[in-house]
CSV table of C-alpha atoms in Angstrom, one decimal:
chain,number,residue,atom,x,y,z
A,1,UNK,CA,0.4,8.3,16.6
A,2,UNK,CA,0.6,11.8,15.0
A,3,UNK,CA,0.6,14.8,17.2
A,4,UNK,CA,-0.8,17.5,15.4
A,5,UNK,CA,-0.8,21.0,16.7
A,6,UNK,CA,-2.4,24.3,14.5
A,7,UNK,CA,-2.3,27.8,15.6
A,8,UNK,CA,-4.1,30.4,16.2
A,9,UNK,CA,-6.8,28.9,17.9
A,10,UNK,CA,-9.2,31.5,16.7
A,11,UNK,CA,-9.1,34.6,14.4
A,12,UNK,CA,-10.9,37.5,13.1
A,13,UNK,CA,-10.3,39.4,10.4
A,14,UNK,CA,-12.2,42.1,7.8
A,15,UNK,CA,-13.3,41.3,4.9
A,16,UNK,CA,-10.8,41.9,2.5
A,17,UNK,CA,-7.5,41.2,4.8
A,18,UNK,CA,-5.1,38.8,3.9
A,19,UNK,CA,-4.4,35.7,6.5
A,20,UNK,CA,-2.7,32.6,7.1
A,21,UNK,CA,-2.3,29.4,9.5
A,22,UNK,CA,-0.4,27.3,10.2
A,23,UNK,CA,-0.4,23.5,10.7
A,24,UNK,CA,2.6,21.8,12.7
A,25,UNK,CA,3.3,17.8,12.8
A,26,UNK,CA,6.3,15.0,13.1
A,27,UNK,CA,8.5,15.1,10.6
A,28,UNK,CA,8.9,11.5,10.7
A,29,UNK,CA,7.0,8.8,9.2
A,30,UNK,CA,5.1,11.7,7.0
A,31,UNK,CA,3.1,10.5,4.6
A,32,UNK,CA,0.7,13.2,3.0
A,33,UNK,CA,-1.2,16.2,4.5
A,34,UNK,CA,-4.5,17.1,4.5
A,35,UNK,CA,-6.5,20.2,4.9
A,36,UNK,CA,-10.7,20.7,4.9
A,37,UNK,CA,-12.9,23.4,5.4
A,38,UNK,CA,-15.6,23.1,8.1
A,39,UNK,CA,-18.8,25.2,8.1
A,40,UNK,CA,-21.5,25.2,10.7
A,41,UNK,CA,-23.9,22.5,9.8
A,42,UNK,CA,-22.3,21.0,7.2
A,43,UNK,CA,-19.5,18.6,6.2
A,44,UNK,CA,-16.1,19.0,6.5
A,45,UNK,CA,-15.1,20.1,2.6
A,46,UNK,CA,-11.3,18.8,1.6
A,47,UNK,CA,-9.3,21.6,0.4
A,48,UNK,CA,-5.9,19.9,-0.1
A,49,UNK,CA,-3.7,16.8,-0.2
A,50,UNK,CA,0.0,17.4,0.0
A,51,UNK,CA,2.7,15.0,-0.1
A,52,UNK,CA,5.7,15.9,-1.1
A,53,UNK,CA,8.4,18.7,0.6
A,54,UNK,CA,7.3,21.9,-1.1
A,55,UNK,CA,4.3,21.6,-2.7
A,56,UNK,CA,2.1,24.0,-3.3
A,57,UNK,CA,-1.3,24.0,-3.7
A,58,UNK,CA,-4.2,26.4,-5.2
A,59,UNK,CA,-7.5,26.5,-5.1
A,60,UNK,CA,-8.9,30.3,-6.1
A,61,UNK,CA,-7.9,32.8,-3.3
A,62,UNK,CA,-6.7,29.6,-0.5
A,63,UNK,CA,-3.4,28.0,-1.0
A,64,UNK,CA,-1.1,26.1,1.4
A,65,UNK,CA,2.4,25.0,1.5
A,66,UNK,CA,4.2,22.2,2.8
A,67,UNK,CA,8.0,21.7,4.7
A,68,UNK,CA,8.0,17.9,5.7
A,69,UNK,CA,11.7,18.2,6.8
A,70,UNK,CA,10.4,21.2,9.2
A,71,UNK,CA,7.2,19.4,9.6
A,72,UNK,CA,4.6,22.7,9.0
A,73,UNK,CA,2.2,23.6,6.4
A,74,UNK,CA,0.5,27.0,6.1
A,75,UNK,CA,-2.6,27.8,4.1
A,76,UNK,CA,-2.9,31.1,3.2
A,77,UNK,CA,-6.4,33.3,2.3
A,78,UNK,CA,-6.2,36.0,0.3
A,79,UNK,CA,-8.9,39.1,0.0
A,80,UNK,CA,-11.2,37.1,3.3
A,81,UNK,CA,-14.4,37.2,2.4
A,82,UNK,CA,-17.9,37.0,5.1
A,83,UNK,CA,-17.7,33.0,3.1
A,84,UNK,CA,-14.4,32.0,4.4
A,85,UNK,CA,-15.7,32.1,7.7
A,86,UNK,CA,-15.2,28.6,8.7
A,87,UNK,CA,-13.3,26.1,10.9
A,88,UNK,CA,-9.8,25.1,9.2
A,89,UNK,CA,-8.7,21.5,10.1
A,90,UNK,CA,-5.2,19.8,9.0
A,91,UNK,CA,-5.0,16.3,8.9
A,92,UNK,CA,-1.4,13.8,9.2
A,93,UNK,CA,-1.1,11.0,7.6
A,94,UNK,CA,1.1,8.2,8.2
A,95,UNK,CA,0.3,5.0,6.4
A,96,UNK,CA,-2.4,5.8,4.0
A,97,UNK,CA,-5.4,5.1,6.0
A,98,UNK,CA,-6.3,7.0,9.3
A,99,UNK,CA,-6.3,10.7,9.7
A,100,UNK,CA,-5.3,12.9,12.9
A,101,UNK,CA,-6.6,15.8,13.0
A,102,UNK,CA,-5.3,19.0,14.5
A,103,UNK,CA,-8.0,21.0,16.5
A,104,UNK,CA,-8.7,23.5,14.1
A,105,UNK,CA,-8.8,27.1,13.3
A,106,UNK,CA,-11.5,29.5,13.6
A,107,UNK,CA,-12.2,32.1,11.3
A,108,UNK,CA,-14.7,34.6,11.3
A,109,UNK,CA,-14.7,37.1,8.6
A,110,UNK,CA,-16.3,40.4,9.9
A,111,UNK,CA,-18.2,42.8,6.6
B,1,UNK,CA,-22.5,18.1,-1.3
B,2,UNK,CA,-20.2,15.1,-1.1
B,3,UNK,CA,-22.7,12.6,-1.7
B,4,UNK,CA,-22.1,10.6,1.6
B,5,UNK,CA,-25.0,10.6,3.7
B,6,UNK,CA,-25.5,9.6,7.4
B,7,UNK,CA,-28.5,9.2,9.3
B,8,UNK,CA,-30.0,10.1,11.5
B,9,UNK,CA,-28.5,13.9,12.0
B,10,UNK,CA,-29.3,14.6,15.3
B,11,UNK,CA,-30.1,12.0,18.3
B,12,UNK,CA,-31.3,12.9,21.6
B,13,UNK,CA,-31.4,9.5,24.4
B,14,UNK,CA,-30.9,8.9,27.7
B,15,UNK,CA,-28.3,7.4,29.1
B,16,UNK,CA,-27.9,3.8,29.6
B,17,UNK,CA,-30.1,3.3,26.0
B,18,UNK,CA,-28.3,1.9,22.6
B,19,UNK,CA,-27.9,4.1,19.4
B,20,UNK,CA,-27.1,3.2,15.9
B,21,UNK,CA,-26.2,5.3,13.2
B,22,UNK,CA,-26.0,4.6,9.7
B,23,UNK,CA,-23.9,6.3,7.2
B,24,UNK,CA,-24.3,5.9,3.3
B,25,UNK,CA,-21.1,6.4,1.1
B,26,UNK,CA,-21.2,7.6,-2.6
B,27,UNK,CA,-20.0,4.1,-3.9
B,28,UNK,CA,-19.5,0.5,-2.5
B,29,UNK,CA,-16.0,-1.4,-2.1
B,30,UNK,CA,-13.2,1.4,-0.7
B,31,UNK,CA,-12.2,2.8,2.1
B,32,UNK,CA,-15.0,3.7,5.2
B,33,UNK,CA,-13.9,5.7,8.3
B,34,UNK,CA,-16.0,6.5,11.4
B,35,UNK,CA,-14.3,9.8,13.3
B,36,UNK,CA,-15.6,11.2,16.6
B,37,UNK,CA,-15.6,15.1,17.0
B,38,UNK,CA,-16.5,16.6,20.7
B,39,UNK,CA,-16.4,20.5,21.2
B,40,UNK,CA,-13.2,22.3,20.7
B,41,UNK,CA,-11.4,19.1,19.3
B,42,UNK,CA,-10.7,17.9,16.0
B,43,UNK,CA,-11.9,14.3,15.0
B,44,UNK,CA,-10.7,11.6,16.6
B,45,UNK,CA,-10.2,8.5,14.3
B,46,UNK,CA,-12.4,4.9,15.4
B,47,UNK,CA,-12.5,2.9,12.4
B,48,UNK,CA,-12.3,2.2,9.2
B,49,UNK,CA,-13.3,-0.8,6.7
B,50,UNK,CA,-11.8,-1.6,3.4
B,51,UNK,CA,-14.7,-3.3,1.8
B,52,UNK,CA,-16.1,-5.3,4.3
B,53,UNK,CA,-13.3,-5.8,6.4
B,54,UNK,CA,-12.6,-4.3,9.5
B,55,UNK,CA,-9.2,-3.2,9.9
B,56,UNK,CA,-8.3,-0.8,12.0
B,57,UNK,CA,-10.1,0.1,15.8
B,58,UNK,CA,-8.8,2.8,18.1
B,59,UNK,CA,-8.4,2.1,21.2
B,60,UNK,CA,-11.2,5.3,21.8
B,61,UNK,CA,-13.4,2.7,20.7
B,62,UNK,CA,-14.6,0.8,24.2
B,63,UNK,CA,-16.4,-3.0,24.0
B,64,UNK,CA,-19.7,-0.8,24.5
B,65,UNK,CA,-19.2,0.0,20.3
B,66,UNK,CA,-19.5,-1.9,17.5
B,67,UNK,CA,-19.3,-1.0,13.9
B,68,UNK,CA,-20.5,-3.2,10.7
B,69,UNK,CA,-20.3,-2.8,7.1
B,70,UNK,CA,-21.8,-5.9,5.3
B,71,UNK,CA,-21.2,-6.5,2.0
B,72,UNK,CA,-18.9,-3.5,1.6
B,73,UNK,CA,-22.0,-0.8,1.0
B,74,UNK,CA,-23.4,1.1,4.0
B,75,UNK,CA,-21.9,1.0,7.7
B,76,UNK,CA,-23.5,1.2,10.7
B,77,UNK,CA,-21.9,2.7,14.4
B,78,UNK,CA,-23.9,1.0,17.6
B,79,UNK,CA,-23.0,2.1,21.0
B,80,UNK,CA,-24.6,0.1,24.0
B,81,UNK,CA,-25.4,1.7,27.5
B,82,UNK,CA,-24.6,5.3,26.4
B,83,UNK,CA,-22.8,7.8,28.9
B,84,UNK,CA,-22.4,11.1,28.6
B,85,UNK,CA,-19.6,11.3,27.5
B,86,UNK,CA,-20.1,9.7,24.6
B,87,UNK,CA,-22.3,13.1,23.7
B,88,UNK,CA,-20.6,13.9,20.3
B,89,UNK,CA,-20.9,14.4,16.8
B,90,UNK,CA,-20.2,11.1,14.9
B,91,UNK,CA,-18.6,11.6,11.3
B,92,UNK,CA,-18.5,9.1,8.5
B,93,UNK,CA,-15.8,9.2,5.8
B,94,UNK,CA,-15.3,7.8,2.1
B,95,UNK,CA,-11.7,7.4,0.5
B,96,UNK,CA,-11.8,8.0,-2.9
B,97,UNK,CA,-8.4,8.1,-4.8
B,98,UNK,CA,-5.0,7.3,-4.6
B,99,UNK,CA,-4.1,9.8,-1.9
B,100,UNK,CA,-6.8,8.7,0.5
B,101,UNK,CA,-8.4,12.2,-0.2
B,102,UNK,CA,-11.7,11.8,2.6
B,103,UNK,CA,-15.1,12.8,1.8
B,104,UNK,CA,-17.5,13.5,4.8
B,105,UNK,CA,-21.0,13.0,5.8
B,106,UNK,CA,-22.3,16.1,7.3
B,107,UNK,CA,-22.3,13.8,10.8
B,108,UNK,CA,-24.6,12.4,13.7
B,109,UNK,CA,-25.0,14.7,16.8
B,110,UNK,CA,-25.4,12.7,19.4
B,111,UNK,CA,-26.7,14.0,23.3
B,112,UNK,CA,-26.8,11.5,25.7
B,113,UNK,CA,-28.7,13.3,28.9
């Protein structure tokens, strides 16, 4: 079983800053991981699967990063917008099949 | 919109009564997972099917739940004699792909009081 651990808790930011999380699991037994988007009332939106040492993803101003020898991942936010205001959950994978989920970070993005 | 559906959204009973939710996914015959998010936490894995087939239960999941998916379409989630701690929201999940990329429902809250 994956023990997945992401930091900070909570943030806040203005609109405009630049910020960043970060996502920490075993090294061992990786096998891809994932991270959604989770807004108040409704479903958790998938950002990104990662599975190989190094990857990086993009998806307009969010991209994350992945070290599975260090086992961390960070997803970065450029330019915060009032939008991004969301919970951020990563997901380990071991085996293809069940997800363990970190318990997320909380961003509000104050205009 | 990721085209999985669960019903109902919200469920209010007292405790000691049995629940079922339903969840709908976008397209029959792959992967269906059931998660469990209380305050604070992330999900917390239960279940999942490939097609029909039950294959994996956590151990979070007590006798007093039961999941189904006949004929590989829809799944159901029953609990019998609800507590309160079993207050939650319930999430269902679709795998579609080849790197087990997870579509959610937008989840069951359930209150037991």
């Amino acid at each position: 079983i994956l023990n997945v651990e992401q930091s900070p808790q909570s943030l806040h930011v203005q609109e405009g800053d630049s910020t960043n999380f970060t996502c920490s699991f075993p090294s061992s037994n990786f096998y891809a991981l994932h991270w959604y988007r989770w807004e108040t009332a409704k479903s958790p939106e998938a950002l990104f699967v990662m599975t190989l040492n190094g990857d990086e993803k993009k998806k307009g101003r969010i991209s994350a990063t992945l070290n599975t020898k260090e086992g961390y991942s960070y997803l970065y936010i450029k330019g915060s917008q009032p939008e991004d205001s969301a919970t951020y959950l990563c997901a380990g994978e071991t085996s293809g099949s069940r997800l363990t989920f970190g318990e997320g970070t909380q961003l509000t993005v104050n205009p | 919109d990721t085209g999985v559906s669960q019903n109902p959204r919200h469920k209010i009973t007292k405790r000691g009564q049995n629940v079922t939710f339903r969840c709908d996914p976008i397209s029959e015959h792959n992967r269906l997972y059931w998660y469990r998010q209380t305050l604070g936490q992330g999900p917390e894995f239960l279940t999942y099917f490939q097609n029909e087939a039950q294959l994996e239960k956590s151990r979070l999941l007590s006798d007093r739940f039961s999941a189904e998916r006949p004929k590989g379409s829809f799944s159901t989630l029953e609990i019998q004699r609800t507590e309160q701690g079993d207050s939650a929201m319930y999430l269902c999940a679709q795998s579609v792909g080849s790197y087990n990329e997870q579509f959610f429902g937008p989840g069951t809250r359930l209150t037991v009081l």
